[in-house]
Amino acid sequence: MNKFKTLLISLSLFAGSAFATEMTLYKSPYCGCCKAWAKHVEKAGFEVTVIEQANNNQQHKAYGITPDLAACHTATVDGYVLEGHVPLADIKRLLKERPGITGIAVPGMPASSLGMDVPNNTDPYQVIAFRKDGKTMVYNEYHVSNK
């Protein structure tokens, strides 16, 4: 009987970790790169609810996303905001470390970022952490040369 209880507890812990983390994505109905980003995120195990709208001005205002941080889509996940083509590794790091920030952003639409999928493109870009009070810091960098 004891082995049976251990097995049940192990299975329930495993099953709990297998559930997808819910994410809401706000995007234009005409943006293909937003759809591509969502597919990557879903493949990584997130359950994405897409809300199509003409613009994300309301979300930007509510979450403190300034024009210099803005991109083509906004997502929310587990109390955090993701602006633009945020890489999966940074989303996972954010949810693991749970820093005291509002969210992270990839400003603009870098061709080498997740969902843009421009073959062989290695344009550098930064992931920026931000707070509602306007404070920002570099959260991560991609394709940056140390020259």
C-alpha positions as MATLAB code, in Angstrom:
seq = 'MNKFKTLLISLSLFAGSAFATEMTLYKSPYCGCCKAWAKHVEKAGFEVTVIEQANNNQQHKAYGITPDLAACHTATVDGYVLEGHVPLADIKRLLKERPGITGIAVPGMPASSLGMDVPNNTDPYQVIAFRKDGKTMVYNEYHVSNK';
ca = [
       0.000    0.000    0.000;
       2.872    2.390    0.786;
       4.354    1.968   -2.715;
       0.939    2.750   -4.181;
       0.715    6.056   -2.238;
       4.225    7.014   -3.334;
       3.319    6.287   -6.949;
       0.129    8.363   -6.717;
       1.965   11.300   -5.169;
       4.692   11.124   -7.819;
       2.152   10.969  -10.629;
       0.142   13.886   -9.244;
       3.294   16.036   -8.963;
       4.261   15.152  -12.535;
       0.748   15.855  -13.829;
       0.689   19.231  -12.093;
       3.894   20.303  -13.782;
       2.618   19.176  -17.188;
      -0.183   21.766  -17.307;
       0.489   24.675  -19.639;
       0.973   28.182  -18.307;
      -1.764   30.426  -19.622;
      -0.821   33.450  -21.697;
      -2.981   36.150  -23.303;
      -1.697   37.702  -26.519;
      -3.021   41.032  -27.830;
      -2.249   41.505  -31.516;
      -3.419   42.914  -34.816;
      -5.516   40.501  -36.878;
      -3.200   41.239  -39.824;
       0.186   40.565  -38.213;
       1.796   37.317  -39.349;
       4.924   37.627  -37.200;
       2.759   37.832  -34.060;
       1.099   34.594  -35.116;
       4.525   33.002  -35.690;
       5.697   34.105  -32.213;
       2.554   32.608  -30.671;
       3.204   29.276  -32.431;
       6.734   29.132  -30.968;
       5.376   29.928  -27.510;
       2.632   27.294  -27.786;
       5.191   24.723  -28.926;
       7.124   25.487  -25.728;
       4.087   24.505  -23.647;
       2.215   27.754  -23.088;
      -1.542   27.884  -23.593;
      -2.092   31.061  -25.632;
      -5.386   32.925  -25.877;
      -5.254   35.423  -28.753;
      -7.209   38.663  -28.638;
      -7.163   40.479  -31.959;
      -7.557   44.250  -31.912;
      -6.592   47.262  -34.000;
      -3.871   48.472  -31.583;
      -2.460   47.864  -28.123;
      -2.618   51.438  -26.869;
      -4.836   50.455  -23.923;
      -2.420   47.702  -22.839;
       0.589   49.988  -23.265;
      -0.985   52.636  -21.041;
      -2.133   50.132  -18.401;
       1.252   48.371  -18.152;
       3.579   51.356  -18.497;
       4.915   50.392  -21.909;
       6.505   53.559  -23.242;
       6.889   54.263  -26.979;
      10.592   53.326  -26.854;
       9.636   49.824  -25.601;
       6.683   49.285  -27.957;
       6.480   46.473  -30.466;
       3.823   44.759  -32.549;
       2.153   42.660  -29.829;
       1.655   42.525  -26.067;
       1.206   39.416  -23.944;
       0.497   38.756  -20.290;
       1.613   35.651  -18.423;
       1.483   34.842  -14.724;
       1.390   38.495  -13.632;
       4.033   39.731  -16.089;
       3.877   41.632  -19.379;
       5.771   40.602  -22.510;
       6.109   43.224  -25.221;
       7.168   42.123  -28.672;
       9.252   39.174  -29.806;
      10.583   38.089  -26.405;
      12.703   34.904  -26.623;
      11.514   31.738  -24.896;
      14.599   31.518  -22.681;
      13.843   34.963  -21.265;
      10.171   34.149  -20.661;
      11.182   30.991  -18.788;
      13.835   32.877  -16.804;
      11.308   35.585  -15.890;
       8.793   33.034  -14.609;
      11.468   31.127  -12.689;
      13.243   34.089  -11.068;
      10.109   36.250  -10.582;
      11.899   39.633  -10.333;
      10.101   42.743   -9.076;
       9.413   44.197  -12.517;
       6.334   44.743  -14.664;
       7.700   42.821  -17.617;
      10.217   42.466  -20.402;
      10.224   43.897  -23.910;
      11.950   43.494  -27.250;
      11.354   46.947  -28.754;
      10.499   47.181  -32.434;
      10.693   44.093  -34.594;
      14.298   42.840  -34.788;
      14.693   40.524  -37.772;
      16.687   38.011  -35.718;
      14.111   37.728  -32.908;
      11.682   34.881  -32.167;
       8.822   34.837  -34.653;
      10.500   37.099  -37.185;
      12.422   34.085  -38.472;
      14.540   35.864  -41.077;
      17.007   33.153  -42.212;
      20.662   33.711  -41.273;
      19.911   37.065  -39.662;
      22.019   37.904  -36.619;
      21.123   41.547  -36.045;
      21.806   42.409  -32.393;
      18.958   43.293  -30.064;
      18.230   43.668  -26.375;
      15.522   42.403  -24.059;
      14.612   45.255  -21.722;
      13.136   44.793  -18.231;
      10.715   47.561  -17.266;
       8.647   48.780  -14.341;
       5.507   50.905  -14.311;
       7.469   53.808  -12.821;
       9.457   54.019  -16.092;
      12.705   52.442  -14.862;
      14.345   50.077  -17.341;
      17.398   47.834  -17.469;
      18.924   45.408  -19.953;
      17.606   41.927  -19.150;
      19.479   40.086  -21.910;
      21.265   40.698  -25.210;
      21.377   38.675  -28.417;
      23.912   38.584  -31.252;
      26.104   41.187  -29.565;
      29.745   41.244  -30.623;
      32.428   41.771  -27.990;
      34.651   43.645  -30.450;
];
